[in-house]
mmCIF file of C-alpha atoms and ligand atoms in Angstrom:
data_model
loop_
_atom_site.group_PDB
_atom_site.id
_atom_site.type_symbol
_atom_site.label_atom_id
_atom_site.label_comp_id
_atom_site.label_asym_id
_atom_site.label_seq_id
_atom_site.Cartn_x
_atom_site.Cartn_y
_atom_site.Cartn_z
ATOM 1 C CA UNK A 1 22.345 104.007 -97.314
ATOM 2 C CA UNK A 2 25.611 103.119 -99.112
ATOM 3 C CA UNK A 3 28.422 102.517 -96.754
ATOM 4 C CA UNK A 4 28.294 101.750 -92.871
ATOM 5 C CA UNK A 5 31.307 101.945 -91.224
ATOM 6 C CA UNK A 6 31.440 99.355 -87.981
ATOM 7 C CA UNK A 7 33.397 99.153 -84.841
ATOM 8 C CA UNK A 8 34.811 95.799 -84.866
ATOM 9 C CA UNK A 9 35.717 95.045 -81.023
ATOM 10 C CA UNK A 10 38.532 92.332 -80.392
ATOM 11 C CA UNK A 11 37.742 89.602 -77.323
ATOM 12 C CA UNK A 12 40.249 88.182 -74.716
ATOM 13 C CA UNK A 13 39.087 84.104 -72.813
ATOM 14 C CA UNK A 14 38.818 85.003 -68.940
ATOM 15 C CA UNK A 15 38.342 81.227 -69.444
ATOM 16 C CA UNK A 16 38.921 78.700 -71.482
ATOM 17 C CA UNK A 17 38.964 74.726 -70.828
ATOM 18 C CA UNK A 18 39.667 72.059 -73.390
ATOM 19 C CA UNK A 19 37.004 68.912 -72.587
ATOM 20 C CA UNK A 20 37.282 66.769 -75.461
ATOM 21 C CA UNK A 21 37.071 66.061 -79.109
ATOM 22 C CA UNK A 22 34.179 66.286 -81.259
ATOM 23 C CA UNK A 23 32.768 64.106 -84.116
ATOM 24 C CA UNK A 24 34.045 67.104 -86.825
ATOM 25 C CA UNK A 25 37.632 67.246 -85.639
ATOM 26 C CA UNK A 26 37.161 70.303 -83.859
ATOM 27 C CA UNK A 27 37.435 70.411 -79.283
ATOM 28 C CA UNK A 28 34.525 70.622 -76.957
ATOM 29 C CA UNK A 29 35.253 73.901 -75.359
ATOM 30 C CA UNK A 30 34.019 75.761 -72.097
ATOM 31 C CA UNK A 31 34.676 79.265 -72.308
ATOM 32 C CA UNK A 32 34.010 82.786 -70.925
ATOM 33 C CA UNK A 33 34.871 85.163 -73.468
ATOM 34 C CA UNK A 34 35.063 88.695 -72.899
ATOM 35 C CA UNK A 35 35.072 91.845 -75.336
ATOM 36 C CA UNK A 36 37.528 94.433 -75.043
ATOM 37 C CA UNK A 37 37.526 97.910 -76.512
ATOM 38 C CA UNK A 38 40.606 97.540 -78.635
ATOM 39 C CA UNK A 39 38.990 97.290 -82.120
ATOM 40 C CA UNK A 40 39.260 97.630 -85.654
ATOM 41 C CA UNK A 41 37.252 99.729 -88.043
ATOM 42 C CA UNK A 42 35.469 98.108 -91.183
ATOM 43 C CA UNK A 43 33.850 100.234 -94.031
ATOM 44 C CA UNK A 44 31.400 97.775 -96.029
ATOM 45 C CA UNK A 45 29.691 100.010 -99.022
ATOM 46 C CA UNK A 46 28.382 99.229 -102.634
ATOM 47 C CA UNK A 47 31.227 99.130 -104.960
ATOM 48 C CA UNK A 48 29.140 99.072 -108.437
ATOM 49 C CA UNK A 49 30.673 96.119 -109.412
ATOM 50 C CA UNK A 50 30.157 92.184 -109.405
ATOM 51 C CA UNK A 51 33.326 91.760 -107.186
ATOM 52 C CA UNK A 52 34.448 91.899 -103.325
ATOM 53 C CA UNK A 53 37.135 93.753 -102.990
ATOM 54 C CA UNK A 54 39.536 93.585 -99.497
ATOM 55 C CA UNK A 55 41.348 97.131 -98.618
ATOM 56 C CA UNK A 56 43.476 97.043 -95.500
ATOM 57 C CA UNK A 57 47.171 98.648 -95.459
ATOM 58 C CA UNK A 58 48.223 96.325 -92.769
ATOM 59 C CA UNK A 59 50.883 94.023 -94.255
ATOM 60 C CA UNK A 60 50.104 90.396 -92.395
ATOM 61 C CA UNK A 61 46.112 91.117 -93.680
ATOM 62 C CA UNK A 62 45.422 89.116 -96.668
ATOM 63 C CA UNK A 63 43.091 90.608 -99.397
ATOM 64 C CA UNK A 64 42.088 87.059 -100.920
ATOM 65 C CA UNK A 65 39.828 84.655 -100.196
ATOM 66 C CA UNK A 66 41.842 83.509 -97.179
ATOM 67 C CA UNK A 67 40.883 86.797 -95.369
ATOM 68 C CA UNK A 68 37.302 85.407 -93.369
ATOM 69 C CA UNK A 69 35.974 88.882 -94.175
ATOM 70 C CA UNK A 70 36.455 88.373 -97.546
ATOM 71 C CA UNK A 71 34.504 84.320 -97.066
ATOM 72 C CA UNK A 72 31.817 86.179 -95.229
ATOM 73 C CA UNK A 73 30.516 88.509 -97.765
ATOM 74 C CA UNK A 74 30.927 85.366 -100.300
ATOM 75 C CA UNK A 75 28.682 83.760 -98.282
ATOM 76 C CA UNK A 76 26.191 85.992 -97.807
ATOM 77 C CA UNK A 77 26.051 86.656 -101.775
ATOM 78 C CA UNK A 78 25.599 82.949 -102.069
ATOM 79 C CA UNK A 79 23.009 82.890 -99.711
ATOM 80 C CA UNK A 80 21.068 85.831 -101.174
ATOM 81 C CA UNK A 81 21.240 85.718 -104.793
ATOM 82 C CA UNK A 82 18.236 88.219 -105.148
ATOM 83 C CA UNK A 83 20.126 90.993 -103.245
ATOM 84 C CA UNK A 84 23.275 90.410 -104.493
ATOM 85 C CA UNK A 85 21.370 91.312 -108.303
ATOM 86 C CA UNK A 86 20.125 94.208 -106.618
ATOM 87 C CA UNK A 87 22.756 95.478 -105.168
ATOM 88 C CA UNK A 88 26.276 94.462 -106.501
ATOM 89 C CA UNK A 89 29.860 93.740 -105.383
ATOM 90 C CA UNK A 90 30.872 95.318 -101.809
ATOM 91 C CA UNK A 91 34.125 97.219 -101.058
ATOM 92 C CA UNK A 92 35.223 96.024 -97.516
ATOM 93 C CA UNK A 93 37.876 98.295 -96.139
ATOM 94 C CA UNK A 94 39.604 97.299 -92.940
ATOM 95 C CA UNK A 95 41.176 100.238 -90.455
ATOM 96 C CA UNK A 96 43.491 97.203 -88.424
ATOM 97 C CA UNK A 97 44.472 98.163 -85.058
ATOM 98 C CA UNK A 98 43.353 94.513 -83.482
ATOM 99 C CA UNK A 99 47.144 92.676 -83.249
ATOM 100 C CA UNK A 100 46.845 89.878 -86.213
ATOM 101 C CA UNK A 101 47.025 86.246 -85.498
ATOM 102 C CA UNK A 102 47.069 87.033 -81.606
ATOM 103 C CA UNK A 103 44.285 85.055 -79.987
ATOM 104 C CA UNK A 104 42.090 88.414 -80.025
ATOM 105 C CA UNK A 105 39.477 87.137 -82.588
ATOM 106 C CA UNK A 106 40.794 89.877 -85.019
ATOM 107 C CA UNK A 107 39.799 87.955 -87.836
ATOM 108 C CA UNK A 108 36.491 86.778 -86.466
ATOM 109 C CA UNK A 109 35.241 90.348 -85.411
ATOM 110 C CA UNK A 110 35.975 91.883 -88.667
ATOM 111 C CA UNK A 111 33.921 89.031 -90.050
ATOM 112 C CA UNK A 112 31.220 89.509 -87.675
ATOM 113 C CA UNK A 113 31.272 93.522 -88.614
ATOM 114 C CA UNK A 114 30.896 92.674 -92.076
ATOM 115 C CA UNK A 115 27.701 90.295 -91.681
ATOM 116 C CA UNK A 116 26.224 93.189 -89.761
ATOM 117 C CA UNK A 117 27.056 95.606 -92.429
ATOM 118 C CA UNK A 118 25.633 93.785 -95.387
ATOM 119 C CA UNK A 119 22.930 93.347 -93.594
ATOM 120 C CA UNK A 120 22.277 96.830 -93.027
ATOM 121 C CA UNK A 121 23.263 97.421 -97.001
ATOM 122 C CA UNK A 122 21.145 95.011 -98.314
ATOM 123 C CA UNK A 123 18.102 95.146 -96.151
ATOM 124 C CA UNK A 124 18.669 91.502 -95.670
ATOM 125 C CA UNK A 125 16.240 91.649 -91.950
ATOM 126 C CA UNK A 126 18.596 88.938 -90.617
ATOM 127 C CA UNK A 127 18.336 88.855 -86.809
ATOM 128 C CA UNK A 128 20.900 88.298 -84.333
ATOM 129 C CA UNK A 129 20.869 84.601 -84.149
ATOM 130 C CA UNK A 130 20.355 84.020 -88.094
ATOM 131 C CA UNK A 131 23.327 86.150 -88.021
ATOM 132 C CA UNK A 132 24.852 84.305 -85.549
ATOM 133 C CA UNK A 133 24.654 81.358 -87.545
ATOM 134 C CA UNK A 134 25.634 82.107 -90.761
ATOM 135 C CA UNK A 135 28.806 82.937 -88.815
ATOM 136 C CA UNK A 136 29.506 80.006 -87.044
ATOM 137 C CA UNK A 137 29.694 78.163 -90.543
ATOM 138 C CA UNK A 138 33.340 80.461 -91.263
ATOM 139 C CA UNK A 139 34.471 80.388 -87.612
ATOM 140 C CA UNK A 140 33.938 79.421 -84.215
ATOM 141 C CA UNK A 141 34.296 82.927 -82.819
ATOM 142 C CA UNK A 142 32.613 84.787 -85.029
ATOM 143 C CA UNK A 143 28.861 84.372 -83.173
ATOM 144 C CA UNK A 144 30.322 85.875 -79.998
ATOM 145 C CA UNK A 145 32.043 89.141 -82.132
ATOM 146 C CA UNK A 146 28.661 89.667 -83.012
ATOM 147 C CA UNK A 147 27.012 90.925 -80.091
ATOM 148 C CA UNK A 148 30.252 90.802 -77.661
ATOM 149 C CA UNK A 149 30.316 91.593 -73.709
ATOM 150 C CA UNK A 150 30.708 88.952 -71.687
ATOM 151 C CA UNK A 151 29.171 85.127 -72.444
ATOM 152 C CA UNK A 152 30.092 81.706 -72.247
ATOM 153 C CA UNK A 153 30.702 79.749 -75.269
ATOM 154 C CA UNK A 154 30.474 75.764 -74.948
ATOM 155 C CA UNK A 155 30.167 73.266 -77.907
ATOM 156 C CA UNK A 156 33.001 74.335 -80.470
ATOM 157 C CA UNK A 157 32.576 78.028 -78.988
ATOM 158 C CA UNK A 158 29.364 79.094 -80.829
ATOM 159 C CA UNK A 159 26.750 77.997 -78.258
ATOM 160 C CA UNK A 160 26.662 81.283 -76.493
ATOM 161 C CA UNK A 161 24.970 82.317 -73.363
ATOM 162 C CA UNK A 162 25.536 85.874 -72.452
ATOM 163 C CA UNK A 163 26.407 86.558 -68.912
ATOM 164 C CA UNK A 164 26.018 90.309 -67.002
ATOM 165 C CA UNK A 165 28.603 92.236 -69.160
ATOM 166 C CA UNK A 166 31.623 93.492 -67.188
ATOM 167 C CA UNK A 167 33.009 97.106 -68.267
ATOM 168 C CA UNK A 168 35.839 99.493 -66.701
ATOM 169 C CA UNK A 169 38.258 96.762 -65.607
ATOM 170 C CA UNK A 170 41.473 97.364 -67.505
ATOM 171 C CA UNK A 171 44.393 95.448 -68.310
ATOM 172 C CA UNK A 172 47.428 95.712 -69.871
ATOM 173 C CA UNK A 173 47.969 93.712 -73.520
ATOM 174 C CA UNK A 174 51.409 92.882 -75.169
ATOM 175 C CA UNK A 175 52.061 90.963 -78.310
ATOM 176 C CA UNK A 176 54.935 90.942 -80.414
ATOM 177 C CA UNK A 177 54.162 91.797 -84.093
ATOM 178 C CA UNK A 178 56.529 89.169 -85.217
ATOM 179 C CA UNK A 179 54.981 86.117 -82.963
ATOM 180 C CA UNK A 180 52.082 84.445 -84.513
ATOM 181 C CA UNK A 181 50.402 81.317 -82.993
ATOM 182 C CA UNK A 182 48.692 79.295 -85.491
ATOM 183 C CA UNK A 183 45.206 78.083 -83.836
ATOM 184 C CA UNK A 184 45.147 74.728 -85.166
ATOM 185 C CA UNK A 185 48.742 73.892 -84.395
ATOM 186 C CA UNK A 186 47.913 74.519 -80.402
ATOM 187 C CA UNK A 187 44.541 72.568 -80.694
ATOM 188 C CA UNK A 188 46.639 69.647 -82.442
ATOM 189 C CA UNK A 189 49.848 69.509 -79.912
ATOM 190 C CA UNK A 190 47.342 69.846 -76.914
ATOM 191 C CA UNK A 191 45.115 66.906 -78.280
ATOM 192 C CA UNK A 192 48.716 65.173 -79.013
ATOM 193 C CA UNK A 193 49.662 65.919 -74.894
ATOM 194 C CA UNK A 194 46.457 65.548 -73.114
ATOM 195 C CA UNK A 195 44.369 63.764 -75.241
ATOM 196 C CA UNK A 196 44.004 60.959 -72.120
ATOM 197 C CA UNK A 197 42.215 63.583 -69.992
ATOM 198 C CA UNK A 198 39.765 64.264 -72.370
ATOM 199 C CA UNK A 199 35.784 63.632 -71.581
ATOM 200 C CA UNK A 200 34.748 60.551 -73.516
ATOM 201 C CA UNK A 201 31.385 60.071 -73.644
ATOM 202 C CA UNK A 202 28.787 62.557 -74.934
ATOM 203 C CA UNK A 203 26.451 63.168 -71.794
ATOM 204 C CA UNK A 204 29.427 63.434 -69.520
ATOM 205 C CA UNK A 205 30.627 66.525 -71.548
ATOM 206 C CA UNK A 206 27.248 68.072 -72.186
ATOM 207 C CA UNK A 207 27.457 68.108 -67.989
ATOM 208 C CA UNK A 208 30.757 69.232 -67.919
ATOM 209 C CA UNK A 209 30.146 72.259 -70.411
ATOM 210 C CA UNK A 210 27.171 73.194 -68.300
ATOM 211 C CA UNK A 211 28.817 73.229 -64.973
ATOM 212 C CA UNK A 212 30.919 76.122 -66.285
ATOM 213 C CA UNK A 213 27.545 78.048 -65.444
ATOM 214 C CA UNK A 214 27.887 77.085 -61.819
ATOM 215 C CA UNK A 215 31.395 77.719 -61.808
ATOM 216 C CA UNK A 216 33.838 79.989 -59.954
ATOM 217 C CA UNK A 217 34.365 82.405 -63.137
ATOM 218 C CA UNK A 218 30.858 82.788 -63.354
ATOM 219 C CA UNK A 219 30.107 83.568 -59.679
ATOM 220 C CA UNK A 220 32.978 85.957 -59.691
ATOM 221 C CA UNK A 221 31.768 88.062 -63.180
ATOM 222 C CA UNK A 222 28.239 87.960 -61.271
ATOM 223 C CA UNK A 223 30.133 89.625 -58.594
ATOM 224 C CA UNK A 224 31.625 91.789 -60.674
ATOM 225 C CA UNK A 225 34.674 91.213 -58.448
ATOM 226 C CA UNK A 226 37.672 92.167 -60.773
ATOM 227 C CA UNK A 227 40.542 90.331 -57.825
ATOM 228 C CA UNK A 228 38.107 87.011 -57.873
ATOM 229 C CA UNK A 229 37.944 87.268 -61.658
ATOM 230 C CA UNK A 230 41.713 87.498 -62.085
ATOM 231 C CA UNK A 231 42.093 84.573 -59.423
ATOM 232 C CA UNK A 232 39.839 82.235 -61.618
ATOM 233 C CA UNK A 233 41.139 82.960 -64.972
ATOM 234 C CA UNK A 234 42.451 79.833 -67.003
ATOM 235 C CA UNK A 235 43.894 78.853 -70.211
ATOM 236 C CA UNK A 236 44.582 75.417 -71.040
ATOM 237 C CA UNK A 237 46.093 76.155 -74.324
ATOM 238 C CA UNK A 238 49.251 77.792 -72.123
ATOM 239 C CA UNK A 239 50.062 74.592 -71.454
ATOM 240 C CA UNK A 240 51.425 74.107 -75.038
ATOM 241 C CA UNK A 241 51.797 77.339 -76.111
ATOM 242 C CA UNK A 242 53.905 79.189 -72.961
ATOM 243 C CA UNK A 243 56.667 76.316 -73.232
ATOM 244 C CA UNK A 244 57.285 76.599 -77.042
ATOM 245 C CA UNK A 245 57.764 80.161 -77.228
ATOM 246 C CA UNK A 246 59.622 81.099 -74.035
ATOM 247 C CA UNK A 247 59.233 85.179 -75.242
ATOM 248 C CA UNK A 248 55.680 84.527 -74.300
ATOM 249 C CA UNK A 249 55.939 83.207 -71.134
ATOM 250 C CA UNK A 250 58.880 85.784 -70.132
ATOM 251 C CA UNK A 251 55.881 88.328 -70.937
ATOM 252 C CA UNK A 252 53.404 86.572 -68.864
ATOM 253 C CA UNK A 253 56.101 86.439 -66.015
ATOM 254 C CA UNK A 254 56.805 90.057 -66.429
ATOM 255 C CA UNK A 255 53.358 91.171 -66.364
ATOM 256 C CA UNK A 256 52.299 89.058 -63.857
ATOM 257 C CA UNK A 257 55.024 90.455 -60.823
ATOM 258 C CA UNK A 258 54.407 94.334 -61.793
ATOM 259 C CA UNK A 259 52.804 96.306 -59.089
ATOM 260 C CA UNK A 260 48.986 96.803 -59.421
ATOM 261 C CA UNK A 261 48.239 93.490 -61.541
ATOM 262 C CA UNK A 262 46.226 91.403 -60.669
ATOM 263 C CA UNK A 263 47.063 88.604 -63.014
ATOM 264 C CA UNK A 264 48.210 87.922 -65.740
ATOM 265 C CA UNK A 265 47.573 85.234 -68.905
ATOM 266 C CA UNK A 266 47.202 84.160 -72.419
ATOM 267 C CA UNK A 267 44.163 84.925 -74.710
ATOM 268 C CA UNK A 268 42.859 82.305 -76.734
ATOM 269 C CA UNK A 269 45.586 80.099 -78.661
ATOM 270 C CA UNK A 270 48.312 83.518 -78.202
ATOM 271 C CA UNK A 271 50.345 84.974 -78.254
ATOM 272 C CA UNK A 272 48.643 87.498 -76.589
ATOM 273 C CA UNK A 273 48.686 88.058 -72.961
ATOM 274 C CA UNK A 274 46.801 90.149 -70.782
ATOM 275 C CA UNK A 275 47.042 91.668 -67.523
ATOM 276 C CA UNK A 276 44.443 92.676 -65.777
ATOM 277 C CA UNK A 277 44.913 95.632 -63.257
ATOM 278 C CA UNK A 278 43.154 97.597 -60.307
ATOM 279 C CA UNK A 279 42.632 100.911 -62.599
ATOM 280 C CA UNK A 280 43.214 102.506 -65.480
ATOM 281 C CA UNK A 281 46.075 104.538 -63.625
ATOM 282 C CA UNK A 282 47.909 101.430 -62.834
ATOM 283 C CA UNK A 283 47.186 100.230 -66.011
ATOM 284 C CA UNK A 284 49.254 103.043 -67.597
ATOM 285 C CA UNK A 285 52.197 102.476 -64.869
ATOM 286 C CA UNK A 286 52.619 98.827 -65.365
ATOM 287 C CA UNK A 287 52.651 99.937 -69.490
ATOM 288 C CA UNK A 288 55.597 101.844 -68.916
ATOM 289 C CA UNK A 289 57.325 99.386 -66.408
ATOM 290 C CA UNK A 290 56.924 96.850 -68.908
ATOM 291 C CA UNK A 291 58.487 98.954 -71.862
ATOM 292 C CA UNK A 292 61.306 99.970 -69.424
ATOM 293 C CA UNK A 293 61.908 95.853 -68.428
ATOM 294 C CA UNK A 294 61.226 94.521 -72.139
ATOM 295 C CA UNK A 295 62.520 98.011 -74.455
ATOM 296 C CA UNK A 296 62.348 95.068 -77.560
ATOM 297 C CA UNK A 297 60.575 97.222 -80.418
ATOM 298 C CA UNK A 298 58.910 94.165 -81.455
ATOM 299 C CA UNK A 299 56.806 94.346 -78.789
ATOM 300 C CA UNK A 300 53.324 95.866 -78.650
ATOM 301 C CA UNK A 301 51.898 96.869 -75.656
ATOM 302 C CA UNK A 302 48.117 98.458 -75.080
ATOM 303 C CA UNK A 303 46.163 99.956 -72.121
ATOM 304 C CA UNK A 304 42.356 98.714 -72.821
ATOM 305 C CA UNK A 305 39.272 97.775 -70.697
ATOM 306 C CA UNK A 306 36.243 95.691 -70.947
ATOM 307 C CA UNK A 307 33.485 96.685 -72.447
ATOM 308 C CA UNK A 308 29.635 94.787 -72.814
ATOM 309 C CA UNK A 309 29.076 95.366 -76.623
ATOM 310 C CA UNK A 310 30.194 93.749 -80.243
ATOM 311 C CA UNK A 311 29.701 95.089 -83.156
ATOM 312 C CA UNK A 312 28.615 98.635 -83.311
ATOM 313 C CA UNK A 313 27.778 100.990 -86.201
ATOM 314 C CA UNK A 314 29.915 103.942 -85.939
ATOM 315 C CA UNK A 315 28.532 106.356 -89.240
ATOM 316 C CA UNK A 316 26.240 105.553 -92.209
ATOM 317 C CA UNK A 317 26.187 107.441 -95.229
HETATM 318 O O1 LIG B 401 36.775 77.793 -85.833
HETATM 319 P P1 LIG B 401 38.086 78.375 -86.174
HETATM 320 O O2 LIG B 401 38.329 78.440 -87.652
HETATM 321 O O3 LIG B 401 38.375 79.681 -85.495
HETATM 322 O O4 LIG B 401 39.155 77.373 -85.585
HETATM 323 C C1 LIG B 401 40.502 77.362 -85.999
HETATM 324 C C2 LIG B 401 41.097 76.006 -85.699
HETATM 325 O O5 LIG B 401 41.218 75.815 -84.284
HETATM 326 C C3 LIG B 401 40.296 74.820 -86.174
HETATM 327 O O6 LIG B 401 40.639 74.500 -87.498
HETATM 328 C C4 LIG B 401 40.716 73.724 -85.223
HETATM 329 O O7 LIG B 401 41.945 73.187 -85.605
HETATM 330 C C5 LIG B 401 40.928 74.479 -83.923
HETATM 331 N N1 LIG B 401 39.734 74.461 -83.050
HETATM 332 C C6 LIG B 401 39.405 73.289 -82.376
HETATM 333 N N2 LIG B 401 38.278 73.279 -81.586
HETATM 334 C C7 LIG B 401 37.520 74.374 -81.433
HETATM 335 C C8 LIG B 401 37.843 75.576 -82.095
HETATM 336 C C9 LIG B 401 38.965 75.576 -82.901
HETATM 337 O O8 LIG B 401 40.077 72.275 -82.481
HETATM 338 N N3 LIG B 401 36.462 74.324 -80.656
#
């Protein structure tokens, strides 16, 4: 084989609570991430050259180094010398339809997608969690984009433990193209606000990661109770992000009061915002309200569901 092409699924947080700082700078996290079936499509095949080379028509994608897709595949031909002799340069072309800079892990899952495709193209035998690994090293999402559904993440998001994967509860998502939300920016101003709350000591936030398992989020996904899940969900990055760009809390407010929603909030760091909604037919009717209430161009708005899978190989050739 010479070319997979991958089906790179984005992720919204159902849950996500800030517990303290770490010894690397980074935030003890409790999470319950969730993949979504808005994805992007990555083409990974032998390019007959020493390089790795970036394609993607999407103007806010970078084709350097700064692109994680681009880190990943330098990693791996770090890490595997042999193979990379054997085999060459890649050609990584991205098919974007995964907002950018959003707080959907659009970055993360394209990496993700391209660990599992050079491991298919270079018979590397890497399993999930050695793949899983390698990722964390280039991001803290990029374990979870690997095999996707529903989990919770604790440490700095990588621990995973999968729960029973939800699928066919839609939601509405809007983000506007020209609002990005730069991760480390929210993690700073929140540690600036709230850094007094924060779990000191290190048993006392190994017990408060775990309780997450015990937790009303988890009950209600065991449930599989879409009104309980929407009455748990929680975002403590809102609480720096929704009052520094008023747009996106206009959008959450919007969303939130249509008809048929259940509830409505912010994925990840943002500016994305979800609503999640009794069907797929209400789904489609709050779409249109929305458009109707908010006609600004800028803004995109998608009808999409859960789904209970990552990464997924859509043709090899
Ligand atoms: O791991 P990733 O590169 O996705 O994280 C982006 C940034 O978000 C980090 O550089 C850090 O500033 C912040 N972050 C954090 N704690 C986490 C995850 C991310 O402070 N657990």
């Amino acid at each position: 084989m010479r070319s997979y092409t991958l089906i790179a699924p984005a992720k919204i947080n159902l849950y996500l609570e800030i517990i303290g700082d770490r010894p690397d700078g980074y935030h003890s996290l409790a999470m319950v991430l969730q993949s979504i079936d808005l994805a992007d499509h990555i083409n990974v095949q032998v390019n007959g050259t020493d390089d790795i080379r970036i394609r993607c028509d999407h103007p806010q994608v970078p084709k350097d180094k700064t692109n994680l897709a681009y880190r990943v595949a330098e990693l791996i031909v770090a890490e595997f010398p042999n193979a990379f002799a054997q085999y060459g340069g890649v050609d990584i072309t991205i098919d974007k339809r995964i907002p950018v800079a959003a707080g959907l892990a659009g970055g993360s899952t394209n990496a993700a997608a391209v660990l599992v495709g050079m491991n298919l193209l270079w018979n590397l035998g890497l399993t999930q969690t050695e793949l899983e690994e390698l990722g964390a090293t280039l991001g803290s999402d990029v374990p979870f984009c690997i095999a996707g559904g529903t989990a919770i993440a604790t440490g700095r998001g990588e621990q995973l433990s999968p729960l029973l994967g939800l699928d066919n509860i839609y939601m509405v998502l809007g983000k506007y193209r020209s609002l990005e939300v730069s991760t480390p920016w929210a993690y700073k101003t929140y540690r600036q606000q709230y850094v007094r709350s924060y779990i000191k000591d290190a048993e006392s936030l190994a017990a408060r990661a775990g309780a997450v398992n015990s937790g009303a989020m988890v009950k209600a996904i065991q449930k599989k109770d879409a009104l309980l899940i929407a009455q748990e969900l929680h975002n403590d990055l809102e609480r720096v992000v929704l009052p520094t760009y008023p747009q996106v809390l206009q959008l959450r407010e919007v969303l939130a009061s249509e008809k048929g929603v259940l509830a409505a909030m912010m994925s990840g760091s943002g500016p994305s915002v979800f609503a999640l909604c009794e069907s797929q037919q209400q789904a489609e009717q709050v779409m249109l309200q929305v458009r109707e209430k908010i006609p600004n161009p800028d803004l995109e708005l998608f009808v999409t569901r859960m789904i209970t899978h990552g990464i997924q190989i859509a043709s090899s050739v």
